[in-house]
Short mmCIF file of N, CA and C in Angstrom, two decimals:
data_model
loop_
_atom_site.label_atom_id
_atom_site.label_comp_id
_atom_site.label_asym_id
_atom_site.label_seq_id
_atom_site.Cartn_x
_atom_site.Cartn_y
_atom_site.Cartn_z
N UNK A 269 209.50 152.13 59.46
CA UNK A 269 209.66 151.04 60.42
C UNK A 269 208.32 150.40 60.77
N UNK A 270 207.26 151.09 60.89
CA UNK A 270 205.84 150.95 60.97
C UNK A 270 205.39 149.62 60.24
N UNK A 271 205.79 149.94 58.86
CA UNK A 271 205.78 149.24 58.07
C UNK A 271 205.84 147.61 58.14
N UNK A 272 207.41 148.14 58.17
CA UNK A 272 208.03 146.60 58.56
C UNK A 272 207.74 146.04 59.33
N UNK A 273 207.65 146.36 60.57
CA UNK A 273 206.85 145.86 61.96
C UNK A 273 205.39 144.90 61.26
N UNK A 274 204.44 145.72 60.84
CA UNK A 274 203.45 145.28 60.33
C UNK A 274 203.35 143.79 59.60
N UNK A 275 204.53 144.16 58.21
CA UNK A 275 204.42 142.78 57.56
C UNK A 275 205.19 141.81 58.18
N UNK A 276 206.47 142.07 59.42
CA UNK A 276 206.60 140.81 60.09
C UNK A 276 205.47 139.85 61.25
N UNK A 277 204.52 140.95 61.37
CA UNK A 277 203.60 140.49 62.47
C UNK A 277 202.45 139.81 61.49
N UNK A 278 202.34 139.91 60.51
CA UNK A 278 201.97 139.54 59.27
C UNK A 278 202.30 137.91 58.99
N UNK A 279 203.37 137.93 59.07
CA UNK A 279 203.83 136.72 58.59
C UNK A 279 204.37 135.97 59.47
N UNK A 280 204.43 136.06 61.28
CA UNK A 280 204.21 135.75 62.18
C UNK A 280 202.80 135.26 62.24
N UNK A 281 201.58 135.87 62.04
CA UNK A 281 200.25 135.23 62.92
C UNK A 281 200.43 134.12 61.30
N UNK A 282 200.65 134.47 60.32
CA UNK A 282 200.45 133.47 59.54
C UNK A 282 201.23 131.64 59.47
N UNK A 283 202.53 132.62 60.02
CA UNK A 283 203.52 131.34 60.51
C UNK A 283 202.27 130.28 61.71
N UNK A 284 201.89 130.85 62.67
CA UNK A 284 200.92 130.71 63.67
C UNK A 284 199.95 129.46 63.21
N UNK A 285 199.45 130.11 61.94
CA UNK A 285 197.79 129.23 61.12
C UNK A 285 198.52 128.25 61.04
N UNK A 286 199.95 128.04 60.19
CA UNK A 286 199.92 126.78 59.38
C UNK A 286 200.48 125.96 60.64
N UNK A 287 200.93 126.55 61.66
CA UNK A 287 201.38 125.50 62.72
C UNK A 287 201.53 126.07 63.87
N UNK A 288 199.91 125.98 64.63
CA UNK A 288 200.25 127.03 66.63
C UNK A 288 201.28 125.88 67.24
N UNK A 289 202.11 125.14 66.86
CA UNK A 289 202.20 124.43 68.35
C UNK A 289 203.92 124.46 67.66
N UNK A 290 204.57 125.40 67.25
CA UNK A 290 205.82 126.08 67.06
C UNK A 290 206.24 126.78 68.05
N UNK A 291 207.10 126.43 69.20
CA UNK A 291 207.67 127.52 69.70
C UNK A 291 208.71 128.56 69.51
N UNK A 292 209.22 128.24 68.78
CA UNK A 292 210.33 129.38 67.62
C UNK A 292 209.83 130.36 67.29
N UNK A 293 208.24 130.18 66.48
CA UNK A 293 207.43 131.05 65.92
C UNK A 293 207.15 132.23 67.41
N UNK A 294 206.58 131.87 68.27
CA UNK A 294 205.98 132.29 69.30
C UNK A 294 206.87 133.05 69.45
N UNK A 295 208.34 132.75 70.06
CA UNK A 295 209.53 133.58 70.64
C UNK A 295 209.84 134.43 69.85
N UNK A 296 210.01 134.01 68.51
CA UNK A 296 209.94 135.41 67.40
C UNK A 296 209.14 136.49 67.32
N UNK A 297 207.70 136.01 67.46
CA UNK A 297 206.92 136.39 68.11
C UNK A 297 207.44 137.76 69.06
N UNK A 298 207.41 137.31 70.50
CA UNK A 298 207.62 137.86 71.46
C UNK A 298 208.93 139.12 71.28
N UNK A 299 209.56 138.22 70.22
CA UNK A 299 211.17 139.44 70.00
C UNK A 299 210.34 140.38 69.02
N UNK A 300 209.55 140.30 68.58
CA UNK A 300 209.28 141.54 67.15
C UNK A 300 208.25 142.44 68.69
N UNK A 301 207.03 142.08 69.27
CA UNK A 301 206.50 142.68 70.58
C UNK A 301 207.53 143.75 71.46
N UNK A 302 208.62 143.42 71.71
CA UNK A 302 209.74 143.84 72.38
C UNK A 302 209.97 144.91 71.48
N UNK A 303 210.39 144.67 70.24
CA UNK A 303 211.39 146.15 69.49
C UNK A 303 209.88 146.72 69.45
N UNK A 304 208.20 146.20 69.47
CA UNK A 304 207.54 147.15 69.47
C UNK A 304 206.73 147.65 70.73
N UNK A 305 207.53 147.60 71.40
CA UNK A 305 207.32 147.78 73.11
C UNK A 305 205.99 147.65 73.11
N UNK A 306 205.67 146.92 72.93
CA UNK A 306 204.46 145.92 73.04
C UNK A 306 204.19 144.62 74.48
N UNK A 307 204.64 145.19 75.41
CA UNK A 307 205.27 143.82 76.11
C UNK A 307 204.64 143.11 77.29
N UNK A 308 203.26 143.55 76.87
CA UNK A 308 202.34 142.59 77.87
C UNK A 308 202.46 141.26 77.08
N UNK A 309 202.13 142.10 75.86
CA UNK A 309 201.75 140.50 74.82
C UNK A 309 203.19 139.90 74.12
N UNK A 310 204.28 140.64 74.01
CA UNK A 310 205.44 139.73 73.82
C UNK A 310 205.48 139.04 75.66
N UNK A 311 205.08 138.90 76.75
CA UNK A 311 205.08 138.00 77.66
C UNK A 311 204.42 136.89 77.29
N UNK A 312 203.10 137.38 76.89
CA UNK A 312 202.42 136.12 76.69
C UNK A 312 202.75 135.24 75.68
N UNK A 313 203.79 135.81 74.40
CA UNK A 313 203.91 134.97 73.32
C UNK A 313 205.62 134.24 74.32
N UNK A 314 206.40 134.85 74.72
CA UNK A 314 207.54 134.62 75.87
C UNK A 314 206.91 132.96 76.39
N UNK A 315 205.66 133.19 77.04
CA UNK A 315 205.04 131.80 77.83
C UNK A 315 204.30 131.09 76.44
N UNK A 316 203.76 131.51 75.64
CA UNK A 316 203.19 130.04 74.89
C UNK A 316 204.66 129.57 74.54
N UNK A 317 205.50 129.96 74.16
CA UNK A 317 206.95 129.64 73.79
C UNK A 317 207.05 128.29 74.40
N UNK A 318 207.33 128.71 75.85
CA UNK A 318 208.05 127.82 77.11
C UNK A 318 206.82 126.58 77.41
N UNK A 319 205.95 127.36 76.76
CA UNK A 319 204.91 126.12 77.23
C UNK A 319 204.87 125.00 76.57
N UNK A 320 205.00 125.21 75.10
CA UNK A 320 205.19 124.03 74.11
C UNK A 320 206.78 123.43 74.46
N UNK A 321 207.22 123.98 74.80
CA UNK A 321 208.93 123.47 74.67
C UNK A 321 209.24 123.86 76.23
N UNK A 322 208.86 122.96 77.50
CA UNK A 322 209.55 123.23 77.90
C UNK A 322 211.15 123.60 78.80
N UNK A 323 211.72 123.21 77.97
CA UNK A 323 213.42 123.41 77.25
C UNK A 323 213.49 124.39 76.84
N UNK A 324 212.84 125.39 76.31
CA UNK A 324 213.17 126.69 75.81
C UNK A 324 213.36 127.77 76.90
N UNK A 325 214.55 127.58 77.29
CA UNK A 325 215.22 128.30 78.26
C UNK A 325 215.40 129.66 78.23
N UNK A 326 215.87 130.41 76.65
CA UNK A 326 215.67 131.34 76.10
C UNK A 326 214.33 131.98 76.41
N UNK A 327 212.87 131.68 75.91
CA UNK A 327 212.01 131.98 76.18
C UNK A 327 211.66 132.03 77.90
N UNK A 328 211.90 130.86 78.34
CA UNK A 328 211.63 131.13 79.64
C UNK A 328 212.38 132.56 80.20
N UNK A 329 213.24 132.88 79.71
CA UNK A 329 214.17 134.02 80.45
C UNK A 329 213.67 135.36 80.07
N UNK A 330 213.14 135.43 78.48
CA UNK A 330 212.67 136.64 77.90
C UNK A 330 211.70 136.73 79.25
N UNK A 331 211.01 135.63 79.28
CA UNK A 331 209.15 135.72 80.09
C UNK A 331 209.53 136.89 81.55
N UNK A 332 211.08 136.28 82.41
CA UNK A 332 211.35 136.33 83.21
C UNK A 332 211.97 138.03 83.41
N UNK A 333 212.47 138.04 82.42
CA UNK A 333 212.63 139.93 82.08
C UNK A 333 211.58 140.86 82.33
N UNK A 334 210.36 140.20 81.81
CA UNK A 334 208.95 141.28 81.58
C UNK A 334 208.18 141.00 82.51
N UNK A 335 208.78 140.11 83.56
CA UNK A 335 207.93 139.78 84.84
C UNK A 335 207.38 141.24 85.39
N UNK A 336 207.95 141.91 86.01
CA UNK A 336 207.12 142.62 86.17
C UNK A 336 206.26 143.56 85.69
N UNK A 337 205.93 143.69 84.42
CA UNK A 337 205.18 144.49 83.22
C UNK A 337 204.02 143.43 83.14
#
């Protein structure tokens, strides 16, 4: 699982290079942080989300889950 984790975070920061101002990417982001209880920084990818889009209601809500973490 290690693994996998790895090459999706992989191809997440790379998704990132060819275009930061994706909020899909970000929230995906934030969901792979979560299954790796990682979740200061799936917050912060939660808020760049909502920040580019903000309509991304979804993201806003993940952000709103990990409020207190």
């Amino acid at each position: 699982k290690k693994g996998e984790y790895a090459s999706a975070r992989n191809y997440l920061n790379r998704l990132i290079d060819i275009d930061a101002n994706n909020p899909i990417t970000y929230y995906n982001y934030g969901n792979l942080l979560v299954d790796m209880k990682e979740y200061v920084t799936a917050k912060e990818m939660y808020k760049k989300a909502f920040e580019l889009d903000e309509n991304f209601t979804e993201a806003r809500r993940e952000y709103e889950n990990l409020r207190d973490i």
